């Protein structure tokens, strides 16, 4: 599995500032795979932060010391950001997201991100502000399609079946 190889080769990945972009349909396990990488690296005492773009924007909006929060996102060895493409498209939000990605980019630190957006859509983004973000991500993050069955749908079917048995 590519996630295990990423962890096994972490030192080289970190040195080369290589990240991953997990993309694919909703519910296929992209976040789960990213979290598995985070947990495996945390067990090796690597500093990892996992968050999502909306949390970053909300935290930055409320932060008394924005530079301190940006430094927190920049200092960890690996930053994992879930749900690329779900961020708000306001100029303010896109500015914050660009700053976070650009800080990692300039610092030469790896990033993993997940998205439901098709790779073709990411590469062909017409919005210049989003394209600046995506361009930096695509330069440093290897796109890996996760195309499993929708795990949440399978769980929902199993949960409904179990609930029907209990309610019968």
PDB file of C-alpha atoms in Angstrom:
ATOM      1  CA  UNK A   1       0.000   0.000   0.000  1.00  0.00           C
ATOM      2  CA  UNK A   2       1.250   3.497  -0.882  1.00  0.00           C
ATOM      3  CA  UNK A   3       0.465   4.869   2.591  1.00  0.00           C
ATOM      4  CA  UNK A   4       2.738   2.311   4.256  1.00  0.00           C
ATOM      5  CA  UNK A   5       5.493   3.043   1.731  1.00  0.00           C
ATOM      6  CA  UNK A   6       5.132   6.757   2.462  1.00  0.00           C
ATOM      7  CA  UNK A   7       5.643   6.081   6.179  1.00  0.00           C
ATOM      8  CA  UNK A   8       8.471   3.609   5.535  1.00  0.00           C
ATOM      9  CA  UNK A   9      10.244   6.225   3.399  1.00  0.00           C
ATOM     10  CA  UNK A  10       9.343   9.171   5.629  1.00  0.00           C
ATOM     11  CA  UNK A  11      12.883  10.478   6.071  1.00  0.00           C
ATOM     12  CA  UNK A  12      13.401  10.732   2.325  1.00  0.00           C
ATOM     13  CA  UNK A  13       9.885  12.106   1.750  1.00  0.00           C
ATOM     14  CA  UNK A  14      10.504  14.779   4.365  1.00  0.00           C
ATOM     15  CA  UNK A  15      13.908  15.633   2.962  1.00  0.00           C
ATOM     16  CA  UNK A  16      12.442  15.998  -0.548  1.00  0.00           C
ATOM     17  CA  UNK A  17       9.304  17.786   0.731  1.00  0.00           C
ATOM     18  CA  UNK A  18       7.075  15.180  -0.904  1.00  0.00           C
ATOM     19  CA  UNK A  19       3.449  14.940   0.070  1.00  0.00           C
ATOM     20  CA  UNK A  20       0.350  13.149  -1.121  1.00  0.00           C
ATOM     21  CA  UNK A  21      -2.975  14.236  -2.579  1.00  0.00           C
ATOM     22  CA  UNK A  22      -5.632  11.602  -1.955  1.00  0.00           C
ATOM     23  CA  UNK A  23      -8.529  12.195  -4.340  1.00  0.00           C
ATOM     24  CA  UNK A  24     -11.641  10.283  -5.258  1.00  0.00           C
ATOM     25  CA  UNK A  25     -15.340   9.902  -4.612  1.00  0.00           C
ATOM     26  CA  UNK A  26     -17.071  10.638  -1.326  1.00  0.00           C
ATOM     27  CA  UNK A  27     -16.753   8.081   1.458  1.00  0.00           C
ATOM     28  CA  UNK A  28     -13.974   5.977  -0.045  1.00  0.00           C
ATOM     29  CA  UNK A  29     -11.501   6.218   2.849  1.00  0.00           C
ATOM     30  CA  UNK A  30      -9.252   9.132   1.903  1.00  0.00           C
ATOM     31  CA  UNK A  31      -9.392  10.675   5.378  1.00  0.00           C
ATOM     32  CA  UNK A  32      -8.906   7.259   6.959  1.00  0.00           C
ATOM     33  CA  UNK A  33      -5.734   6.601   4.933  1.00  0.00           C
ATOM     34  CA  UNK A  34      -4.371  10.068   5.801  1.00  0.00           C
ATOM     35  CA  UNK A  35      -5.124   9.440   9.497  1.00  0.00           C
ATOM     36  CA  UNK A  36      -3.342   6.064   9.317  1.00  0.00           C
ATOM     37  CA  UNK A  37      -0.241   7.837   8.006  1.00  0.00           C
ATOM     38  CA  UNK A  38      -0.554  10.412  10.810  1.00  0.00           C
ATOM     39  CA  UNK A  39      -0.840   7.716  13.479  1.00  0.00           C
ATOM     40  CA  UNK A  40       2.085   5.697  12.113  1.00  0.00           C
ATOM     41  CA  UNK A  41       4.314   8.786  12.049  1.00  0.00           C
ATOM     42  CA  UNK A  42       3.171   9.906  15.509  1.00  0.00           C
ATOM     43  CA  UNK A  43       4.268   6.492  16.804  1.00  0.00           C
ATOM     44  CA  UNK A  44       7.717   7.383  15.457  1.00  0.00           C
ATOM     45  CA  UNK A  45       7.615  10.719  17.350  1.00  0.00           C
ATOM     46  CA  UNK A  46       7.141  12.766  14.174  1.00  0.00           C
ATOM     47  CA  UNK A  47       5.166  15.978  14.732  1.00  0.00           C
ATOM     48  CA  UNK A  48       1.948  15.771  12.715  1.00  0.00           C
ATOM     49  CA  UNK A  49      -1.072  18.057  12.637  1.00  0.00           C
ATOM     50  CA  UNK A  50      -4.289  16.974  10.931  1.00  0.00           C
ATOM     51  CA  UNK A  51      -7.041  19.509  10.303  1.00  0.00           C
ATOM     52  CA  UNK A  52      -9.262  20.844   7.522  1.00  0.00           C
ATOM     53  CA  UNK A  53      -9.408  24.118   5.631  1.00  0.00           C
ATOM     54  CA  UNK A  54     -12.594  25.389   7.288  1.00  0.00           C
ATOM     55  CA  UNK A  55     -11.111  24.841  10.755  1.00  0.00           C
ATOM     56  CA  UNK A  56      -7.984  26.714   9.687  1.00  0.00           C
ATOM     57  CA  UNK A  57     -10.038  29.657   8.396  1.00  0.00           C
ATOM     58  CA  UNK A  58     -12.276  29.728  11.509  1.00  0.00           C
ATOM     59  CA  UNK A  59      -9.290  29.507  13.865  1.00  0.00           C
ATOM     60  CA  UNK A  60      -7.388  32.191  11.999  1.00  0.00           C
ATOM     61  CA  UNK A  61     -10.443  34.478  12.076  1.00  0.00           C
ATOM     62  CA  UNK A  62     -10.730  34.133  15.882  1.00  0.00           C
ATOM     63  CA  UNK A  63      -6.999  33.983  16.660  1.00  0.00           C
ATOM     64  CA  UNK A  64      -5.580  36.824  18.693  1.00  0.00           C
ATOM     65  CA  UNK A  65      -2.111  36.000  17.408  1.00  0.00           C
ATOM     66  CA  UNK A  66      -2.482  34.962  13.766  1.00  0.00           C
ATOM     67  CA  UNK A  67       1.291  34.644  13.292  1.00  0.00           C
ATOM     68  CA  UNK A  68       1.489  32.171  16.186  1.00  0.00           C
ATOM     69  CA  UNK A  69      -1.225  29.979  14.663  1.00  0.00           C
ATOM     70  CA  UNK A  70       0.417  30.134  11.226  1.00  0.00           C
ATOM     71  CA  UNK A  71       3.706  29.158  12.876  1.00  0.00           C
ATOM     72  CA  UNK A  72       1.980  26.176  14.529  1.00  0.00           C
ATOM     73  CA  UNK A  73       0.818  24.998  11.090  1.00  0.00           C
ATOM     74  CA  UNK A  74       4.248  25.629   9.584  1.00  0.00           C
ATOM     75  CA  UNK A  75       6.397  24.045  12.291  1.00  0.00           C
ATOM     76  CA  UNK A  76       5.031  20.512  12.354  1.00  0.00           C
ATOM     77  CA  UNK A  77       6.944  17.984  10.281  1.00  0.00           C
ATOM     78  CA  UNK A  78       3.791  16.913   8.426  1.00  0.00           C
ATOM     79  CA  UNK A  79       0.588  18.863   7.943  1.00  0.00           C
ATOM     80  CA  UNK A  80      -2.477  16.925   6.803  1.00  0.00           C
ATOM     81  CA  UNK A  81      -5.382  18.987   5.522  1.00  0.00           C
ATOM     82  CA  UNK A  82      -8.649  17.204   4.868  1.00  0.00           C
ATOM     83  CA  UNK A  83     -11.306  18.202   2.327  1.00  0.00           C
ATOM     84  CA  UNK A  84      -9.551  20.391  -0.226  1.00  0.00           C
ATOM     85  CA  UNK A  85     -12.207  22.097  -2.327  1.00  0.00           C
ATOM     86  CA  UNK A  86     -14.796  22.391   0.432  1.00  0.00           C
ATOM     87  CA  UNK A  87     -13.251  25.598   1.731  1.00  0.00           C
ATOM     88  CA  UNK A  88     -15.203  28.810   1.484  1.00  0.00           C
ATOM     89  CA  UNK A  89     -14.448  30.694  -1.694  1.00  0.00           C
ATOM     90  CA  UNK A  90     -14.367  34.121  -0.117  1.00  0.00           C
ATOM     91  CA  UNK A  91     -11.318  36.244  -0.833  1.00  0.00           C
ATOM     92  CA  UNK A  92     -10.473  36.176   2.902  1.00  0.00           C
ATOM     93  CA  UNK A  93     -10.684  32.370   3.172  1.00  0.00           C
ATOM     94  CA  UNK A  94      -8.714  31.745  -0.010  1.00  0.00           C
ATOM     95  CA  UNK A  95      -6.059  34.199   1.189  1.00  0.00           C
ATOM     96  CA  UNK A  96      -5.603  32.269   4.432  1.00  0.00           C
ATOM     97  CA  UNK A  97      -5.503  28.932   2.655  1.00  0.00           C
ATOM     98  CA  UNK A  98      -2.952  30.252   0.175  1.00  0.00           C
ATOM     99  CA  UNK A  99      -0.804  31.548   3.052  1.00  0.00           C
ATOM    100  CA  UNK A 100      -0.853  28.169   4.819  1.00  0.00           C
ATOM    101  CA  UNK A 101       0.029  26.228   1.664  1.00  0.00           C
ATOM    102  CA  UNK A 102       2.624  28.805   0.621  1.00  0.00           C
ATOM    103  CA  UNK A 103       4.313  28.754   4.066  1.00  0.00           C
ATOM    104  CA  UNK A 104       4.690  24.969   3.825  1.00  0.00           C
ATOM    105  CA  UNK A 105       5.837  25.273   0.237  1.00  0.00           C
ATOM    106  CA  UNK A 106       8.507  27.875   1.013  1.00  0.00           C
ATOM    107  CA  UNK A 107       9.643  26.025   4.141  1.00  0.00           C
ATOM    108  CA  UNK A 108      10.075  22.844   2.107  1.00  0.00           C
ATOM    109  CA  UNK A 109       7.811  20.857   4.414  1.00  0.00           C
ATOM    110  CA  UNK A 110       5.548  18.032   3.246  1.00  0.00           C
ATOM    111  CA  UNK A 111       1.783  18.226   3.079  1.00  0.00           C
ATOM    112  CA  UNK A 112      -0.912  15.609   2.650  1.00  0.00           C
ATOM    113  CA  UNK A 113      -4.355  16.670   1.557  1.00  0.00           C
ATOM    114  CA  UNK A 114      -7.589  14.897   0.638  1.00  0.00           C
ATOM    115  CA  UNK A 115     -10.292  15.945  -1.788  1.00  0.00           C
ATOM    116  CA  UNK A 116     -13.475  14.774  -3.471  1.00  0.00           C
ATOM    117  CA  UNK A 117     -12.610  16.921  -6.489  1.00  0.00           C
ATOM    118  CA  UNK A 118     -11.609  15.035  -9.636  1.00  0.00           C
ATOM    119  CA  UNK A 119      -7.950  15.557 -10.523  1.00  0.00           C
ATOM    120  CA  UNK A 120      -8.986  16.974 -13.917  1.00  0.00           C
ATOM    121  CA  UNK A 121     -11.031  19.652 -12.132  1.00  0.00           C
ATOM    122  CA  UNK A 122      -8.132  20.555  -9.825  1.00  0.00           C
ATOM    123  CA  UNK A 123      -5.761  20.864 -12.779  1.00  0.00           C
ATOM    124  CA  UNK A 124      -8.281  22.891 -14.795  1.00  0.00           C
ATOM    125  CA  UNK A 125      -9.480  25.247 -12.026  1.00  0.00           C
ATOM    126  CA  UNK A 126     -10.503  28.566 -13.652  1.00  0.00           C
ATOM    127  CA  UNK A 127     -10.401  30.648 -10.432  1.00  0.00           C
ATOM    128  CA  UNK A 128      -6.919  32.176 -10.223  1.00  0.00           C
ATOM    129  CA  UNK A 129      -6.891  32.232  -6.401  1.00  0.00           C
ATOM    130  CA  UNK A 130      -7.719  28.532  -6.175  1.00  0.00           C
ATOM    131  CA  UNK A 131      -5.356  27.727  -9.045  1.00  0.00           C
ATOM    132  CA  UNK A 132      -2.446  29.330  -7.137  1.00  0.00           C
ATOM    133  CA  UNK A 133      -3.209  27.010  -4.212  1.00  0.00           C
ATOM    134  CA  UNK A 134      -3.724  23.887  -6.330  1.00  0.00           C
ATOM    135  CA  UNK A 135      -0.596  24.561  -8.396  1.00  0.00           C
ATOM    136  CA  UNK A 136       1.613  24.481  -5.282  1.00  0.00           C
ATOM    137  CA  UNK A 137      -0.104  21.348  -3.990  1.00  0.00           C
ATOM    138  CA  UNK A 138       0.281  19.525  -7.309  1.00  0.00           C
ATOM    139  CA  UNK A 139       3.974  20.401  -7.523  1.00  0.00           C
ATOM    140  CA  UNK A 140       4.743  18.778  -4.170  1.00  0.00           C
ATOM    141  CA  UNK A 141       1.975  16.216  -3.617  1.00  0.00           C
ATOM    142  CA  UNK A 142       1.727  12.961  -5.548  1.00  0.00           C
ATOM    143  CA  UNK A 143      -1.929  12.489  -6.602  1.00  0.00           C
ATOM    144  CA  UNK A 144      -3.276   9.074  -5.599  1.00  0.00           C
ATOM    145  CA  UNK A 145      -6.814   8.102  -6.520  1.00  0.00           C
ATOM    146  CA  UNK A 146      -8.751   6.313  -3.798  1.00  0.00           C
ATOM    147  CA  UNK A 147     -11.581   4.553  -5.573  1.00  0.00           C
ATOM    148  CA  UNK A 148     -12.986   2.151  -3.000  1.00  0.00           C
ATOM    149  CA  UNK A 149     -16.670   1.550  -2.449  1.00  0.00           C
ATOM    150  CA  UNK A 150     -18.403   4.232  -0.391  1.00  0.00           C
ATOM    151  CA  UNK A 151     -17.660   2.937   3.102  1.00  0.00           C
ATOM    152  CA  UNK A 152     -20.325   5.138   4.689  1.00  0.00           C
ATOM    153  CA  UNK A 153     -22.995   3.677   2.394  1.00  0.00           C
ATOM    154  CA  UNK A 154     -21.921   0.145   3.326  1.00  0.00           C
ATOM    155  CA  UNK A 155     -21.978   1.081   7.028  1.00  0.00           C
ATOM    156  CA  UNK A 156     -25.414   2.694   6.663  1.00  0.00           C
ATOM    157  CA  UNK A 157     -26.841  -0.484   5.111  1.00  0.00           C
ATOM    158  CA  UNK A 158     -25.349  -2.608   7.904  1.00  0.00           C
ATOM    159  CA  UNK A 159     -26.604  -0.192  10.582  1.00  0.00           C
ATOM    160  CA  UNK A 160     -30.133  -0.149   9.145  1.00  0.00           C
ATOM    161  CA  UNK A 161     -30.200  -3.930   8.970  1.00  0.00           C
ATOM    162  CA  UNK A 162     -29.078  -4.190  12.604  1.00  0.00           C
ATOM    163  CA  UNK A 163     -31.585  -1.548  13.705  1.00  0.00           C
ATOM    164  CA  UNK A 164     -34.442  -3.363  11.923  1.00  0.00           C
ATOM    165  CA  UNK A 165     -33.528  -6.577  13.784  1.00  0.00           C
ATOM    166  CA  UNK A 166     -33.538  -4.725  17.100  1.00  0.00           C
ATOM    167  CA  UNK A 167     -36.824  -2.974  16.344  1.00  0.00           C
ATOM    168  CA  UNK A 168     -38.617  -6.098  15.071  1.00  0.00           C
TER     169      UNK A 168
END
